[in-house]
């Protein structure tokens, strides 16, 4: 596999306004029960349309929400192999911190010569496990606070 160049959508004011207007309509559509796993999307004023998987529309709703909030957005395939800098950027950590996670075995990677490549799916797994650890720590703190009568 080859390393991936990550492109970003950096929304401007017009993009944010359009996303803010579209998002409620997409969310309302997705909230209704539908029998099909595809969605017909109108793409221009001449009623030309195309059919896309419902999961793509779910993803589009998430992208619209981020754009509406003024956030930059990147979509990275789970099989993509990232450089350590790209992986660090996606985790919003420093490259040395990421390398520490790699060397500690917290995130799976492979060596390509002297370089490391990290699968996007490995980053996703790390984030999911890290979120779980944080939730468990918060629950434990909450329980301790209750035991000590601090809440």
CSV table of C-alpha atoms in Angstrom, one decimal:
chain,number,residue,atom,x,y,z
A,1,UNK,CA,0.0,0.0,0.0
A,2,UNK,CA,1.1,3.5,-0.6
A,3,UNK,CA,1.0,6.5,1.7
A,4,UNK,CA,-1.9,8.8,1.2
A,5,UNK,CA,-2.0,12.5,0.6
A,6,UNK,CA,-4.8,13.9,2.8
A,7,UNK,CA,-6.8,16.7,1.3
A,8,UNK,CA,-8.9,18.9,3.5
A,9,UNK,CA,-12.1,20.9,2.9
A,10,UNK,CA,-11.5,24.2,4.6
A,11,UNK,CA,-14.9,25.9,4.7
A,12,UNK,CA,-15.3,29.6,3.8
A,13,UNK,CA,-18.3,31.7,4.9
A,14,UNK,CA,-20.4,30.7,1.9
A,15,UNK,CA,-19.7,27.0,2.5
A,16,UNK,CA,-20.7,27.4,6.2
A,17,UNK,CA,-23.9,29.1,5.2
A,18,UNK,CA,-24.8,26.5,2.6
A,19,UNK,CA,-24.1,23.7,5.1
A,20,UNK,CA,-26.1,25.4,7.8
A,21,UNK,CA,-29.1,25.5,5.4
A,22,UNK,CA,-28.7,22.0,4.1
A,23,UNK,CA,-28.0,20.2,7.4
A,24,UNK,CA,-31.5,20.3,8.9
A,25,UNK,CA,-33.1,19.0,5.7
A,26,UNK,CA,-30.6,16.1,5.5
A,27,UNK,CA,-31.1,15.3,9.2
A,28,UNK,CA,-34.9,15.4,8.9
A,29,UNK,CA,-34.7,13.0,5.9
A,30,UNK,CA,-32.5,10.6,7.7
A,31,UNK,CA,-34.8,10.7,10.8
A,32,UNK,CA,-37.7,9.3,8.8
A,33,UNK,CA,-37.9,5.5,8.5
A,34,UNK,CA,-37.2,4.3,5.0
A,35,UNK,CA,-37.4,0.8,3.5
A,36,UNK,CA,-34.5,1.2,1.1
A,37,UNK,CA,-30.8,1.3,1.8
A,38,UNK,CA,-30.3,3.8,-1.0
A,39,UNK,CA,-31.2,7.4,-1.4
A,40,UNK,CA,-32.0,9.4,-4.6
A,41,UNK,CA,-30.2,12.7,-4.5
A,42,UNK,CA,-31.2,15.6,-6.8
A,43,UNK,CA,-28.1,17.2,-8.1
A,44,UNK,CA,-29.2,20.2,-10.1
A,45,UNK,CA,-32.2,22.4,-11.0
A,46,UNK,CA,-33.2,20.1,-13.9
A,47,UNK,CA,-34.1,17.4,-11.4
A,48,UNK,CA,-31.2,15.2,-12.5
A,49,UNK,CA,-30.5,12.8,-9.7
A,50,UNK,CA,-28.3,9.9,-8.7
A,51,UNK,CA,-28.7,7.0,-6.3
A,52,UNK,CA,-26.2,6.7,-3.4
A,53,UNK,CA,-26.0,4.3,-0.5
A,54,UNK,CA,-27.8,5.5,2.7
A,55,UNK,CA,-24.5,5.3,4.6
A,56,UNK,CA,-23.0,7.9,2.3
A,57,UNK,CA,-25.8,10.3,3.1
A,58,UNK,CA,-25.2,9.6,6.8
A,59,UNK,CA,-21.6,10.4,6.3
A,60,UNK,CA,-22.6,13.5,4.3
A,61,UNK,CA,-24.7,14.7,7.3
A,62,UNK,CA,-21.6,14.4,9.6
A,63,UNK,CA,-19.5,16.3,7.1
A,64,UNK,CA,-22.2,19.0,6.8
A,65,UNK,CA,-22.3,19.4,10.5
A,66,UNK,CA,-18.6,19.9,10.7
A,67,UNK,CA,-18.6,22.4,7.8
A,68,UNK,CA,-21.5,24.2,9.4
A,69,UNK,CA,-19.4,24.6,12.5
A,70,UNK,CA,-16.5,26.0,10.4
A,71,UNK,CA,-14.3,22.9,10.9
A,72,UNK,CA,-12.0,21.6,8.3
A,73,UNK,CA,-12.8,18.1,7.1
A,74,UNK,CA,-10.8,15.2,5.7
A,75,UNK,CA,-12.0,11.8,4.7
A,76,UNK,CA,-9.4,9.0,4.9
A,77,UNK,CA,-10.1,5.5,3.8
A,78,UNK,CA,-9.6,3.0,6.6
A,79,UNK,CA,-7.1,1.0,4.5
A,80,UNK,CA,-5.0,4.1,3.9
A,81,UNK,CA,-1.4,4.1,5.2
A,82,UNK,CA,-0.3,7.4,6.7
A,83,UNK,CA,3.0,8.8,7.5
A,84,UNK,CA,3.7,9.4,11.1
A,85,UNK,CA,3.2,13.2,10.6
A,86,UNK,CA,-0.2,12.6,8.9
A,87,UNK,CA,-1.2,10.2,11.7
A,88,UNK,CA,-0.1,12.7,14.4
A,89,UNK,CA,-2.0,15.5,12.6
A,90,UNK,CA,-5.2,13.4,12.6
A,91,UNK,CA,-4.8,12.6,16.3
A,92,UNK,CA,-4.0,16.2,17.0
A,93,UNK,CA,-0.8,15.2,18.8
A,94,UNK,CA,2.9,15.9,18.2
A,95,UNK,CA,4.9,13.5,16.0
A,96,UNK,CA,7.2,12.5,18.9
A,97,UNK,CA,4.1,11.7,21.1
A,98,UNK,CA,2.7,9.5,18.3
A,99,UNK,CA,6.0,7.7,17.9
A,100,UNK,CA,5.9,6.9,21.6
A,101,UNK,CA,2.5,5.4,21.1
A,102,UNK,CA,3.8,3.3,18.2
A,103,UNK,CA,6.8,2.1,20.1
A,104,UNK,CA,4.7,1.3,23.1
A,105,UNK,CA,2.5,-0.9,21.0
A,106,UNK,CA,-0.6,1.2,21.5
A,107,UNK,CA,-1.1,1.8,17.8
A,108,UNK,CA,-0.3,-0.8,15.1
A,109,UNK,CA,2.2,0.2,12.4
A,110,UNK,CA,4.6,-1.3,9.9
A,111,UNK,CA,8.1,-0.3,9.0
A,112,UNK,CA,9.0,0.6,5.5
A,113,UNK,CA,12.8,0.9,5.5
A,114,UNK,CA,13.5,3.5,8.2
A,115,UNK,CA,10.0,4.9,8.0
A,116,UNK,CA,6.8,3.9,9.8
A,117,UNK,CA,3.4,3.7,8.2
A,118,UNK,CA,0.2,3.7,10.2
A,119,UNK,CA,-3.1,2.4,8.9
A,120,UNK,CA,-6.0,4.8,9.4
A,121,UNK,CA,-8.0,1.9,10.8
A,122,UNK,CA,-5.3,1.5,13.5
A,123,UNK,CA,-5.8,5.1,14.5
A,124,UNK,CA,-9.5,4.6,14.7
A,125,UNK,CA,-9.0,1.5,16.9
A,126,UNK,CA,-6.7,3.5,19.2
A,127,UNK,CA,-9.2,6.4,19.4
A,128,UNK,CA,-12.1,4.0,20.3
A,129,UNK,CA,-10.0,2.3,23.0
A,130,UNK,CA,-8.8,5.6,24.4
A,131,UNK,CA,-12.4,6.9,24.5
A,132,UNK,CA,-13.4,3.8,26.4
A,133,UNK,CA,-10.5,4.2,28.9
A,134,UNK,CA,-11.5,7.8,29.4
A,135,UNK,CA,-15.2,6.9,30.0
A,136,UNK,CA,-14.1,4.2,32.5
A,137,UNK,CA,-11.8,6.7,34.4
A,138,UNK,CA,-14.6,9.3,34.5
A,139,UNK,CA,-17.1,6.7,35.8
A,140,UNK,CA,-14.5,5.6,38.5
A,141,UNK,CA,-14.0,9.3,39.5
A,142,UNK,CA,-17.7,9.8,39.7
A,143,UNK,CA,-18.2,6.7,41.9
A,144,UNK,CA,-15.3,7.8,44.2
A,145,UNK,CA,-16.9,11.3,44.5
A,146,UNK,CA,-20.2,9.7,45.5
A,147,UNK,CA,-18.6,7.4,48.0
A,148,UNK,CA,-16.8,10.4,49.6
A,149,UNK,CA,-20.0,12.5,49.5
A,150,UNK,CA,-18.5,15.1,47.3
A,151,UNK,CA,-21.4,15.2,44.9
